[in-house]
Amino acid sequence: ASAEVRRIHTDLRPSLLDDFGIIATISWFCREFEKLYSGLSIEKRISVEEKNVPENLKIVIFRILQEALNNVAKYGESDLVRVTLDGTDDQMELVIEDNGQGFDLDQLRSAKVPEGGFGLTSMKERAELSGGFFSIKSARGEGTTVRAWWKHPIALQEQV
């Protein structure tokens, strides 16, 4: 039971995030994910410095990445995922795009009990509750792109 509680805690907020930051945590998580799903390759492009990522966004970025990659593993049938974290003084952006089977967004939105829809909803809510925006683009046979972005992230950091 103790081991399971530790695993759940690590899944929700890895200590690496507090100890080394979001960039190291993204790298660690992607490596672990590739080990778990050996047929999946993750390309990372991180062009932001740790000091420029507001503290309050670090856990949000991690949890959106975690949910998006879990969706890729469960539903995507992908062999390649690109993870981008980019930032300037004016905007911070996280993009997760896969080359998988994609899905029909309209069909998912109209379903009364959307399979997997709770994950999409939680990503959107996390982005918006932290002052950001969220979009998802997908089509059958064309893969999926999840995007979360925040305008003026430095101003958000100063409000904390």
Short mmCIF file of C-alpha atoms in Angstrom, two decimals:
data_model
loop_
_atom_site.label_atom_id
_atom_site.label_comp_id
_atom_site.label_asym_id
_atom_site.label_seq_id
_atom_site.Cartn_x
_atom_site.Cartn_y
_atom_site.Cartn_z
CA ALA A 1 0.00 0.00 0.00
CA SER A 2 2.85 2.39 0.86
CA ALA A 3 4.54 1.74 -2.47
CA GLU A 4 1.28 2.39 -4.31
CA VAL A 5 0.72 5.67 -2.45
CA ARG A 6 4.28 6.76 -3.34
CA ARG A 7 3.71 5.84 -6.99
CA ILE A 8 0.45 7.80 -7.12
CA HIS A 9 2.10 10.80 -5.44
CA THR A 10 4.98 10.68 -7.92
CA ASP A 11 2.52 10.49 -10.79
CA LEU A 12 0.67 13.57 -9.53
CA ARG A 13 3.68 15.70 -8.58
CA PRO A 14 7.12 14.19 -8.99
CA SER A 15 9.69 15.46 -6.47
CA LEU A 16 11.97 16.06 -9.44
CA LEU A 17 9.73 19.01 -10.33
CA ASP A 18 10.49 20.75 -7.04
CA ASP A 19 14.13 19.66 -6.90
CA PHE A 20 15.26 20.29 -10.49
CA GLY A 21 12.42 22.07 -12.30
CA ILE A 22 10.12 21.54 -15.24
CA ILE A 23 12.75 21.06 -17.93
CA ALA A 24 14.45 18.18 -16.10
CA THR A 25 11.03 16.74 -15.22
CA ILE A 26 9.89 16.78 -18.85
CA SER A 27 13.09 15.02 -19.93
CA TRP A 28 12.75 12.41 -17.17
CA PHE A 29 9.07 11.80 -17.87
CA CYS A 30 9.62 11.40 -21.61
CA ARG A 31 12.49 8.93 -21.03
CA GLU A 32 10.35 6.88 -18.63
CA PHE A 33 7.42 6.99 -21.04
CA GLU A 34 9.57 5.72 -23.90
CA LYS A 35 10.77 2.85 -21.69
CA LEU A 36 7.19 1.92 -20.85
CA TYR A 37 5.97 2.23 -24.46
CA SER A 38 8.96 0.98 -26.43
CA GLY A 39 7.30 1.50 -29.83
CA LEU A 40 6.89 5.21 -29.16
CA SER A 41 9.59 7.81 -29.80
CA ILE A 42 9.38 11.27 -28.26
CA GLU A 43 11.15 14.25 -29.79
CA LYS A 44 11.58 17.16 -27.36
CA ARG A 45 12.16 20.77 -28.28
CA ILE A 46 12.52 22.93 -25.22
CA SER A 47 13.55 26.49 -25.93
CA VAL A 48 12.77 28.16 -22.66
CA GLU A 49 14.96 28.66 -19.63
CA GLU A 50 13.87 27.23 -16.30
CA LYS A 51 13.92 30.65 -14.63
CA ASN A 52 11.39 31.94 -17.18
CA VAL A 53 8.74 29.33 -16.38
CA PRO A 54 6.48 30.66 -13.62
CA GLU A 55 6.32 28.36 -10.58
CA ASN A 56 2.54 28.11 -10.76
CA LEU A 57 2.72 26.86 -14.36
CA LYS A 58 5.26 24.09 -13.78
CA ILE A 59 2.79 21.58 -12.34
CA VAL A 60 0.14 22.62 -14.89
CA ILE A 61 2.56 22.02 -17.77
CA PHE A 62 3.59 18.66 -16.31
CA ARG A 63 0.02 17.44 -15.77
CA ILE A 64 -1.11 18.50 -19.27
CA LEU A 65 1.91 16.73 -20.78
CA GLN A 66 1.23 13.66 -18.66
CA GLU A 67 -2.44 13.46 -19.69
CA ALA A 68 -1.69 14.11 -23.35
CA LEU A 69 0.97 11.38 -23.49
CA ASN A 70 -1.29 8.95 -21.65
CA ASN A 71 -3.98 9.63 -24.28
CA VAL A 72 -1.45 8.99 -27.05
CA ALA A 73 -0.51 5.66 -25.47
CA LYS A 74 -4.13 4.59 -24.92
CA TYR A 75 -5.79 5.76 -28.10
CA GLY A 76 -3.33 7.25 -30.55
CA GLU A 77 -1.60 4.27 -32.15
CA SER A 78 1.36 6.60 -32.69
CA ASP A 79 5.02 5.86 -33.04
CA LEU A 80 6.18 9.50 -32.82
CA VAL A 81 5.28 12.35 -30.49
CA ARG A 82 6.75 15.84 -30.60
CA VAL A 83 6.80 17.80 -27.34
CA THR A 84 7.55 21.51 -27.57
CA LEU A 85 7.88 23.97 -24.70
CA ASP A 86 8.61 27.45 -25.92
CA GLY A 87 8.52 30.74 -24.14
CA THR A 88 9.16 34.44 -24.35
CA ASP A 89 8.28 37.33 -22.08
CA ASP A 90 4.98 37.55 -23.94
CA GLN A 91 3.93 33.91 -24.18
CA MET A 92 4.58 30.38 -22.90
CA GLU A 93 3.44 27.50 -25.09
CA LEU A 94 3.26 23.73 -24.68
CA VAL A 95 2.51 21.63 -27.77
CA ILE A 96 2.17 17.85 -27.90
CA GLU A 97 1.60 16.44 -31.38
CA ASP A 98 1.46 12.84 -32.48
CA ASN A 99 1.36 11.03 -35.81
CA GLY A 100 -1.33 8.59 -34.72
CA GLN A 101 -4.79 7.70 -35.87
CA GLY A 102 -6.43 10.88 -34.60
CA PHE A 103 -10.15 11.09 -33.88
CA ASP A 104 -13.28 12.99 -34.83
CA LEU A 105 -13.56 15.93 -32.41
CA ASP A 106 -17.20 16.63 -33.30
CA GLN A 107 -18.15 13.03 -32.59
CA LEU A 108 -16.37 13.11 -29.24
CA ARG A 109 -18.01 16.39 -28.25
CA SER A 110 -21.48 15.11 -29.14
CA ALA A 111 -21.13 11.80 -27.28
CA LYS A 112 -23.18 11.58 -24.09
CA VAL A 113 -20.47 9.59 -22.31
CA PRO A 114 -17.26 10.57 -24.07
CA GLU A 115 -14.67 7.82 -23.83
CA GLY A 116 -11.52 9.54 -22.67
CA GLY A 117 -13.24 12.92 -22.75
CA PHE A 118 -12.53 13.56 -19.08
CA GLY A 119 -8.80 13.77 -19.81
CA LEU A 120 -9.37 16.39 -22.49
CA THR A 121 -11.62 18.33 -20.14
CA SER A 122 -9.08 18.24 -17.32
CA MET A 123 -6.30 19.52 -19.62
CA LYS A 124 -8.52 22.39 -20.77
CA GLU A 125 -9.54 23.26 -17.23
CA ARG A 126 -5.94 23.18 -15.97
CA ALA A 127 -4.82 25.55 -18.71
CA GLU A 128 -7.73 27.95 -18.23
CA LEU A 129 -7.65 27.95 -14.43
CA SER A 130 -3.99 28.96 -14.59
CA GLY A 131 -4.82 31.92 -16.86
CA GLY A 132 -4.09 30.16 -20.13
CA PHE A 133 -5.79 28.82 -23.21
CA PHE A 134 -6.21 25.33 -24.61
CA SER A 135 -6.89 23.88 -28.03
CA ILE A 136 -6.95 20.47 -29.58
CA LYS A 137 -6.80 19.64 -33.25
CA SER A 138 -7.42 16.14 -34.51
CA ALA A 139 -8.83 14.29 -37.48
CA ARG A 140 -9.08 10.60 -38.25
CA GLY A 141 -5.84 9.40 -39.80
CA GLU A 142 -4.04 12.71 -39.20
CA GLY A 143 -2.87 12.55 -35.60
CA THR A 144 -3.63 14.93 -32.76
CA THR A 145 -2.16 18.22 -31.58
CA VAL A 146 -2.73 19.46 -28.03
CA ARG A 147 -1.74 23.05 -27.37
CA ALA A 148 -1.78 25.06 -24.15
CA TRP A 149 -0.48 28.60 -23.98
CA TRP A 150 -0.30 31.49 -21.59
CA LYS A 151 0.05 35.15 -22.50
CA HIS A 152 2.42 37.24 -20.44
CA PRO A 153 3.63 34.37 -18.23
CA ILE A 154 6.12 36.59 -16.40
CA ALA A 155 3.22 38.81 -15.28
CA LEU A 156 1.44 35.64 -14.08
CA GLN A 157 4.55 34.71 -12.05
CA GLU A 158 4.65 38.14 -10.40
CA GLN A 159 1.03 37.74 -9.25
CA VAL A 160 1.83 34.58 -7.29
#
